[in-house]
Structure formats: C-alpha cells, structure tokens
Coordinates of C-alpha atoms and ligand atoms in Angstrom, one line a residue:
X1 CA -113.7 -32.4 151.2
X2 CA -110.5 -31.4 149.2
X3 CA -108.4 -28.8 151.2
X4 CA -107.6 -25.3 148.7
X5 CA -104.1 -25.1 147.4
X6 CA -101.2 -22.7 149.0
X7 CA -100.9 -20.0 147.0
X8 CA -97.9 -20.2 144.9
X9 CA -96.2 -17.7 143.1
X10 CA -93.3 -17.4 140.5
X11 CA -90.8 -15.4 139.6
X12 CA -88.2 -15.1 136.9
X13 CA -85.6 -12.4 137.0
X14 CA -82.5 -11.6 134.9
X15 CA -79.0 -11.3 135.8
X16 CA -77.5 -8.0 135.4
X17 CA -74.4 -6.3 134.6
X18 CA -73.7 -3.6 137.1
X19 CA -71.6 -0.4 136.2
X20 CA -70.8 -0.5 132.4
X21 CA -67.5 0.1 132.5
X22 CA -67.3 3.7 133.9
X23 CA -71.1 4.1 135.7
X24 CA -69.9 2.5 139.4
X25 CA -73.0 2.2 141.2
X26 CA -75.0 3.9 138.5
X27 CA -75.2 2.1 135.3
X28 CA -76.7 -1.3 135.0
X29 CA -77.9 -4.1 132.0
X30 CA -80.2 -6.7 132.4
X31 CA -78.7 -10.1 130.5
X32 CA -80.7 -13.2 128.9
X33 CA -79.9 -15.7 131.9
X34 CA -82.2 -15.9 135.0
X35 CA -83.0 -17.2 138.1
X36 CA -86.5 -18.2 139.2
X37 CA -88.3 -17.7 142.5
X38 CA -91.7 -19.8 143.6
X39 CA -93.1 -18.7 146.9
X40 CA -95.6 -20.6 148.7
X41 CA -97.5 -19.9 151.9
X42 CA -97.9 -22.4 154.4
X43 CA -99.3 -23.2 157.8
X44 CA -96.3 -23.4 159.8
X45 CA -91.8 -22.8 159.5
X46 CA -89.5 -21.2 156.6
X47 CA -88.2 -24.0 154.1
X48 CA -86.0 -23.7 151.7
X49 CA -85.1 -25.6 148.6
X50 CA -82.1 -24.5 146.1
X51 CA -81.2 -26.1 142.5
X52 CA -78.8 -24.8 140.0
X53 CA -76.0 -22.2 141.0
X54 CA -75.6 -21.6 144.5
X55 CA -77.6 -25.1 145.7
X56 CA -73.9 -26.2 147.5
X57 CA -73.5 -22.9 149.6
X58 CA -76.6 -20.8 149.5
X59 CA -78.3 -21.0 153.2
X60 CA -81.5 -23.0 153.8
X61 CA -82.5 -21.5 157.0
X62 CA -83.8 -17.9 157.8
X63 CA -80.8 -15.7 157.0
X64 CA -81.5 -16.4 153.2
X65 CA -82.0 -13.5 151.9
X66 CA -84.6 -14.1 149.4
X67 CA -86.5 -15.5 152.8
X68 CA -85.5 -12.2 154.6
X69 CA -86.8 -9.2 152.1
X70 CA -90.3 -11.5 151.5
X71 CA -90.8 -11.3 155.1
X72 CA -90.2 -7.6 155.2
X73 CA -92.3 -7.5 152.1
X74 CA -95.1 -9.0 154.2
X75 CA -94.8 -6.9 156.9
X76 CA -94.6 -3.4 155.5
X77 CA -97.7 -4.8 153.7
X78 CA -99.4 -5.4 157.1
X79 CA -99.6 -9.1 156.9
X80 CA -97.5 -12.2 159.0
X81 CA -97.1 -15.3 157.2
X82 CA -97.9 -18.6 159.4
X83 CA -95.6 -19.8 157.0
X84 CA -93.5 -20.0 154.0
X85 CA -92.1 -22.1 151.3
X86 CA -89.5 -21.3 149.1
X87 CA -87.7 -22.5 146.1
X88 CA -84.7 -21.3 144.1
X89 CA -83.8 -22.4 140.5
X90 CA -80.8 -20.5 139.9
X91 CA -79.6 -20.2 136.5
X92 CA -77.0 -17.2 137.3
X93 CA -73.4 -18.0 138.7
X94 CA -73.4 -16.8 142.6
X95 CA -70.7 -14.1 143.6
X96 CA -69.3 -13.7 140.2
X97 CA -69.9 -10.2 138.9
X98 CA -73.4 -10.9 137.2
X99 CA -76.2 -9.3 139.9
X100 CA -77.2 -12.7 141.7
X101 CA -77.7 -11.5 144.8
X102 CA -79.5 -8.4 143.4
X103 CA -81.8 -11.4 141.2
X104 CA -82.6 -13.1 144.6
X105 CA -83.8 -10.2 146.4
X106 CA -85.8 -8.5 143.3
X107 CA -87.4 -12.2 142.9
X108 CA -88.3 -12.3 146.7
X109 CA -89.6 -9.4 146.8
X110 CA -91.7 -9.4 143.6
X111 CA -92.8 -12.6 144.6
X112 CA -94.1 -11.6 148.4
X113 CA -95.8 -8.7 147.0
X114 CA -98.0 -10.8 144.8
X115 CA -99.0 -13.1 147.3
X116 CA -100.0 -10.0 149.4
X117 CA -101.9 -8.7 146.6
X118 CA -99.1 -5.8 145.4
X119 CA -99.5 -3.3 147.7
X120 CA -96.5 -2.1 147.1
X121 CA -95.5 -0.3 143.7
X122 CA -92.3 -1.2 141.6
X123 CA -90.7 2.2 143.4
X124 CA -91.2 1.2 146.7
X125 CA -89.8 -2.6 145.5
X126 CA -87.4 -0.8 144.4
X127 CA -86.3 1.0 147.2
X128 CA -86.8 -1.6 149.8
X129 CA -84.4 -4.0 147.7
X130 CA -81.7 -1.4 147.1
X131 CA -81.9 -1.4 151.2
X132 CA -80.6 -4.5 150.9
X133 CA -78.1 -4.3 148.4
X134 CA -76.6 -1.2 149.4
X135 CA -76.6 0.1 145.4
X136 CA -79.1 0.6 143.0
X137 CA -77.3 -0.8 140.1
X138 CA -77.9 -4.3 139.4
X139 CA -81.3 -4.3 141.4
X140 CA -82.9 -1.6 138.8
X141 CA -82.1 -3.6 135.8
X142 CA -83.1 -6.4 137.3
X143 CA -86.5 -5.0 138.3
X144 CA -87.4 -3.1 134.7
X145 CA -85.0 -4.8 132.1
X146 CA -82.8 -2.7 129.8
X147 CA -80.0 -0.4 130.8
X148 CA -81.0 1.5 133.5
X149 CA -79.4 4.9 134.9
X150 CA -79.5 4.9 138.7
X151 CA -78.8 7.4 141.7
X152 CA -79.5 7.4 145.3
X153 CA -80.7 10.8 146.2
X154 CA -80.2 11.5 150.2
X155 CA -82.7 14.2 151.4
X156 CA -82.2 14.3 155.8
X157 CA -82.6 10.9 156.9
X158 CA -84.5 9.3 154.0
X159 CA -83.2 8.2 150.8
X160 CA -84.7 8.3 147.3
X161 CA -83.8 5.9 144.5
X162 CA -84.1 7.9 141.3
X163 CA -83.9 5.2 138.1
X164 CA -84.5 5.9 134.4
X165 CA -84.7 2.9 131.6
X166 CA -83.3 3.0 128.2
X167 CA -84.4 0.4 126.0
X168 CA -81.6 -2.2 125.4
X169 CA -79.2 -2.2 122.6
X170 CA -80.5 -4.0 119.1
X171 CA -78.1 -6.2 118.1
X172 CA -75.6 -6.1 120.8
X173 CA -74.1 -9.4 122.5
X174 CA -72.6 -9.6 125.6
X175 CA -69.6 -11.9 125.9
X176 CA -68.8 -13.3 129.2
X177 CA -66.3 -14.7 130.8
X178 CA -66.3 -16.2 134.2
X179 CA -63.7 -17.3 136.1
X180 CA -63.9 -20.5 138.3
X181 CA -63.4 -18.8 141.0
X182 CA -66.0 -16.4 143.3
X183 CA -65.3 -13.2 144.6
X184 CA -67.8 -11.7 146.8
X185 CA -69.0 -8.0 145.8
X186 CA -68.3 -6.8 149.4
X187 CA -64.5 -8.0 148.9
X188 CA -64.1 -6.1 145.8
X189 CA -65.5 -3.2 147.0
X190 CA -63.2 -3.1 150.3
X191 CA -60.0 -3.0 147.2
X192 CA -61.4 0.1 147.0
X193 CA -59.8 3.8 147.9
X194 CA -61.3 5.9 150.4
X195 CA -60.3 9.1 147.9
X196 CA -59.7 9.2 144.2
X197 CA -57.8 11.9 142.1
X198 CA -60.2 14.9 141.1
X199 CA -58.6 14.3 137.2
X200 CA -60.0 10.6 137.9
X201 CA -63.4 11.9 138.7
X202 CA -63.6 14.0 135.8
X203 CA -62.4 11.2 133.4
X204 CA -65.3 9.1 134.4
X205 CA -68.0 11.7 134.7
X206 CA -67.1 12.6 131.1
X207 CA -67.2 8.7 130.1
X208 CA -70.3 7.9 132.1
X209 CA -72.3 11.2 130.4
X210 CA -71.1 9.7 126.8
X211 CA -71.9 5.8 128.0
X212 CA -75.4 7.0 128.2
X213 CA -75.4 9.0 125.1
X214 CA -73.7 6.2 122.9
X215 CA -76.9 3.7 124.3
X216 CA -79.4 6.0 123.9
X217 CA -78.4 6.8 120.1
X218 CA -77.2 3.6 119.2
X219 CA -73.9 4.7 118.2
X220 CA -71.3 1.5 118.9
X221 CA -68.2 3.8 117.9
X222 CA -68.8 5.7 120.5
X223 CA -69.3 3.3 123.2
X224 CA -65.9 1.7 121.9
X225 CA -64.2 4.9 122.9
X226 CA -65.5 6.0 126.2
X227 CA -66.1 2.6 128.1
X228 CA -63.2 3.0 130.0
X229 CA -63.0 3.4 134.0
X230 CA -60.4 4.8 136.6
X231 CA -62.7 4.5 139.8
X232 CA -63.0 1.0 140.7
X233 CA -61.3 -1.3 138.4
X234 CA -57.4 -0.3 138.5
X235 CA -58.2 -1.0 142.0
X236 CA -59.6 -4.3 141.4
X237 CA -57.1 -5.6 139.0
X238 CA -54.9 -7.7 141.2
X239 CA -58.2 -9.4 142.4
X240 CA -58.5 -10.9 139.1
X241 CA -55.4 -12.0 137.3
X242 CA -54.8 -11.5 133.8
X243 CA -57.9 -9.1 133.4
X244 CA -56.0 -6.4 131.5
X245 CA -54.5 -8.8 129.0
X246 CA -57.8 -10.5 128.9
X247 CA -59.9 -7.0 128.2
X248 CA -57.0 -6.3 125.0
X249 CA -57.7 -9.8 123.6
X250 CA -61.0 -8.7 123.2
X251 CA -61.2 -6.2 121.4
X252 CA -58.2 -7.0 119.1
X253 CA -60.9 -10.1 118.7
X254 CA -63.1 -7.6 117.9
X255 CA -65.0 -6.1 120.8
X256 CA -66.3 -3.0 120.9
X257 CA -65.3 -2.7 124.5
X258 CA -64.7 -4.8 127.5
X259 CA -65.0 -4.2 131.2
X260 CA -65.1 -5.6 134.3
X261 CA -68.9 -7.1 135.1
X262 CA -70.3 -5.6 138.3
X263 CA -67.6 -6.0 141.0
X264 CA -65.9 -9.5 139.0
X265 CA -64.7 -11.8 138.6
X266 CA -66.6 -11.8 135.7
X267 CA -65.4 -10.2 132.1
X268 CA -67.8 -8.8 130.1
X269 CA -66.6 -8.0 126.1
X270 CA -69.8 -5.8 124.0
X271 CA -69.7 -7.0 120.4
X272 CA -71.9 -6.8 117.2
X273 CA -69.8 -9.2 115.2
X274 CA -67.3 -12.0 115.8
X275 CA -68.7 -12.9 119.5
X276 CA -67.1 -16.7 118.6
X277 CA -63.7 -14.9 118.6
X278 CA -64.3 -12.9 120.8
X279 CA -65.3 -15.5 123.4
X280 CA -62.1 -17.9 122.3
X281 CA -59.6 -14.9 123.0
X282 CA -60.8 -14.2 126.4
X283 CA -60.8 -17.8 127.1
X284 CA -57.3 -18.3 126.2
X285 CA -55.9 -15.4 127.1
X286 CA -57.4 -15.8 131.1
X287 CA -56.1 -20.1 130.8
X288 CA -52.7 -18.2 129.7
X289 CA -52.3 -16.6 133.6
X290 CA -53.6 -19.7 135.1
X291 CA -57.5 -18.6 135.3
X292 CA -60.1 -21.4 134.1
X293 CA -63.2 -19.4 133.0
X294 CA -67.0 -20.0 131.2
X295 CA -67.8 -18.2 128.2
X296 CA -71.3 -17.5 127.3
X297 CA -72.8 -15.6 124.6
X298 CA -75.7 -13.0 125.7
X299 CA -78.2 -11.1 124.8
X300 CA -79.5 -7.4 126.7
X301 CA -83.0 -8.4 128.2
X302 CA -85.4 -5.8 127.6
X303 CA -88.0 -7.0 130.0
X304 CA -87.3 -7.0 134.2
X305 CA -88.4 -9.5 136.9
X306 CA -92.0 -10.7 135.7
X307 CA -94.6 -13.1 137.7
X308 CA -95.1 -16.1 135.1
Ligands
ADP1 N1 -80.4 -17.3 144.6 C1 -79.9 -16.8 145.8 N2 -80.6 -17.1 146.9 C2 -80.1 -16.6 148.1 N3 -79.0 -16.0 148.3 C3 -78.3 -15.7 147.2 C4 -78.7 -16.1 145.9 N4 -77.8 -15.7 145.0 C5 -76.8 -15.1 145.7 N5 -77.1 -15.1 147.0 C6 -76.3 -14.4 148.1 O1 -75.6 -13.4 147.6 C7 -74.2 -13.6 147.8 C8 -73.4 -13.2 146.5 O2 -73.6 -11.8 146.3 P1 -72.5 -10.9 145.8 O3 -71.2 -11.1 146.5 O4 -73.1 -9.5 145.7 O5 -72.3 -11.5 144.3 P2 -73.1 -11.3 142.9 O6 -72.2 -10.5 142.1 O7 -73.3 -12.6 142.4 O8 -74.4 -10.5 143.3 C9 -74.1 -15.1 148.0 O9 -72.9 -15.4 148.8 C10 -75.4 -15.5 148.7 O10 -75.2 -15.2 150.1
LIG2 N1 -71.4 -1.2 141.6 C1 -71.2 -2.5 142.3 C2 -71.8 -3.6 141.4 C3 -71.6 -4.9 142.1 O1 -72.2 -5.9 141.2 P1 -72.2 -7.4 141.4 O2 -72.9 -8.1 140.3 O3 -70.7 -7.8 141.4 O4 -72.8 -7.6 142.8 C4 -69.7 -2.6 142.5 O5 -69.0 -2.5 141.5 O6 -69.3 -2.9 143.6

C-alpha cells in the first residue's frame, strides 16, 4: 500500500522597505523580490535546508527563526508537530535594509497556519510576527503588499498592531543599492539616541503626515519634497559611508527622493524616469568612498505573502 504524502506548503513573500524616509517604525513598502518558504510535517526532528541569500550563515538547527514562529504558530493553534521540514529559497539579501528577517517570519508563519488549517486570521499573524520583530513596519507590508501605515497601540499589558494599506504607487521604481557589506537592524538601531530635539519630532511628524498624503494622491512632487528624516538616519550615517553623497547623486540623476532602506545598509532612490542613471550614480558615487554595492531596479508589490 502507498503511504499518503506530508503535507507540504509554500510560501512566497516580498521584501520590504521599512520607514520611507521619515515614517521610522511606521511606514513600510513591499518590493518585487521574494523569498519562498515550503513547510512540511514529518514524523520525527526539525530540518532545515537554505538556498540563495543567507544559505552560508542562516542557522539550520532550532533557533531559526522561521522554525521558531511555525512552532508557536502550531501551538497557539493547539496542535504539536511530531515533526517538521523546512526549506528556504531566499531571493532577498540578509541583514541589508530590505525586511529579510520580517520575510522569514511572515513566511513561517503563513506557512504553519495553513498546515493547521488557518485558525488564525491575518491580524493575529500579524501581531504574533511583529512579537518577533519588535516593529510593525516591514512585517505589515510584507503580510498585505503595498505601502502600509503602521502603529503599535499599548493598552495595560497587551499591545494592538493597528495597520492600514494603500495601494502601491503606479509607475514608481525603486532603485536599490546595496552595499557588500551587512549590517544587522539591531546595530543600527543601538546608533540611535535615547532623546531627539522636540523641533526634530515636529519636522518628521509634518513629513511623515505629507509621505502619506503624497502616496495616497499620487502626487511625486510632493513626495520629492518631504521624504526627508531627522530621527534615525543622521544617526546612522557614519554606519554607512558615503550615504549622503550617494542620496545627492541620486536625485541630481533624477530621483524623486532617496533614503535610507529600513535600518541599511541599503539605499533606496524613488524614480519615474531615468532609473538607468539613477542606478549608475549611486553605484559610482558609493565605489567613490570605497563601498562596492548591487543595484537593482524594482517594482512596489501590490500583493503580500500568498500560499502558492
Ligand atoms: N530566510 C531567513 N531564514 C531564517 N533567518 C533569517 C532569514 N533571513 C534573515 N534571517 C535572520 O534575520 C537576521 C537579519 O535580520 P535583520 O538584521 O533585521 O536584517 P534585515 O534588514 O535583512 O531584516 C539574520 O541574521 C538571520 O538571523
Ligand atoms: N524601522 C526599522 C526598520 C528596520 O528594517 P530592516 O529591513 O533594516 O530590518 C529601523 O529603522 O530600525
């Protein structure tokens, strides 16, 4: 008698842009490159298989943490897995600015819940992944697509992630470039003060408000005059050498704007036209302070993790 097949599922989920310039743990953009997550359950033990980004350094045991938010997936679902299989394809660069850690858990997570037959809704996915991450910002996006507004609302012990999807830009392009080099999100976010000015808080509440506006209405002059940030990335500019130069290349190239992706190293230049010359000046201009760097040319994702 033939035995029945595991069930297997997959996963594909985008990368994401966190932040948007001003909207630091707020704002996020899913992107055109993904990762992709197939879960299996077995009889017996945790495996796990990586290929692409990542396969050299991403761990194979149980502190992966694609492995880790599955299990908790199963258990707030009420179910114990004998066993599982798991295998990463990873198309986005690890620890560079573009969501890949917020990609890995969404596609756990996703994946887990259909195996135990989605109990859980996309909010509670949601909120048990942003557990994880620590901010909503790349793990929204990646989990509905678009640009998506987030905020953590505390209420006593319990915490409510409020999110809100605009539909992505029509014919925008993100231009990235990323350096050779990582830089882990939790080291970025240590560069950061403990207290800002208030004039600094006011200059990216008032940028943040109009980020939103200039996506929901489409209007690109806008965006080109209020992407701009004073909370996190003066602080993370020695972190990544040459990035002011590197933002002005762009947009002399013709950029609408350009601003740090997530925490970095990644560069990420918004552009409707002359995304070629764009991509060249940012190269240069980073190989002209010593930094080697990828460009590639993408496109806002409208859609979020999805089981294929
Ligand atoms: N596909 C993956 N599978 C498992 N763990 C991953 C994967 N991608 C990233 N990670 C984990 O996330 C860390 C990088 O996260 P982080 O520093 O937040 O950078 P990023 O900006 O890429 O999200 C890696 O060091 C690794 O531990
Ligand atoms: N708001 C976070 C975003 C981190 O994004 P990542 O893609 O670099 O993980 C921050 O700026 O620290």
């Amino acid at each position: 008698m033939r035995q029945a097949a595991s069930p297997t599922v997959r996963v594909i989920v985008p990368a994401t842009t966190a932040n948007l310039g001003p909207g630091f743990d707020s704002l996020g953009m899913a992107l055109d490159l993904y990762n992709h997550v197939e879960l299996t359950e077995t009889g017996e033990g945790f495996v796990v298989d990586v290929e692409g980004e990542g396969a050299a350094t991403i761990p194979r045991n149980e502190t992966n943490i694609v492995l880790r938010v599955a299990r908790q997936v199963y258990s707030l679902s009420g179910r114990t897995p004998a066993g599982l299989k798991l295998k990463l394809i990873n198309e986005i660069p690890v620890a560079r600015g573009l969501g890949s850690s917020a990609a890995a858990l969404v596609g756990g997570a996703v994946a887990a819940n259909e195996l135990c037959g989605n109990q859980l809704s996309d909010q509670e996915i949601l909120e048990i992944v942003t557990g994880f991450e620590g901010h909503p910002d790349n793990v929204a996006p990646a989990l509905f697509g678009g640009v998506v507004v987030s905020a953590m609302i505390a209420e006593g012990d319990r915490s409510e992630v409020v999110s809100r999807k605009i539909p992505p830009p029509y014919g925008m392009r993100a231009i990235v470039a990323i350096p050779d080099f990582p830089l882990a999100t939790k080291k970025a976010r240590n560069a950061l003060p403990a207290q800002v000015p208030f004039k600094d808080a006011v200059f990216n509440v008032s940028r943040t408000s109009m980020v939103i506006m200039a996506f929901i209405h489409n209007d690109w002059d806008l965006l080109g005059k209020v992407m701009e940030d004073r909370l996190h990335q003066p602080y993370r500019e020695t972190l990544i050498p040459g990035m002011g130069d590197v933002f002005a290349a762009a947009r002399e190239a013709g950029a609408l704007a350009a601003v740090l992706s997530g925490a970095g190293p990644t560069l990420i230049a918004f552009a409707r036209e002359n995304t070629v010359e764009v991509a060249k000046a940012m190269e240069e201009t980073f190989a002209r302070h010593g930094v080697a760097c990828m460009t590639k040319e993408l496109k806002p994702c409208a859609v979020g993790a999805k089981v294929i």
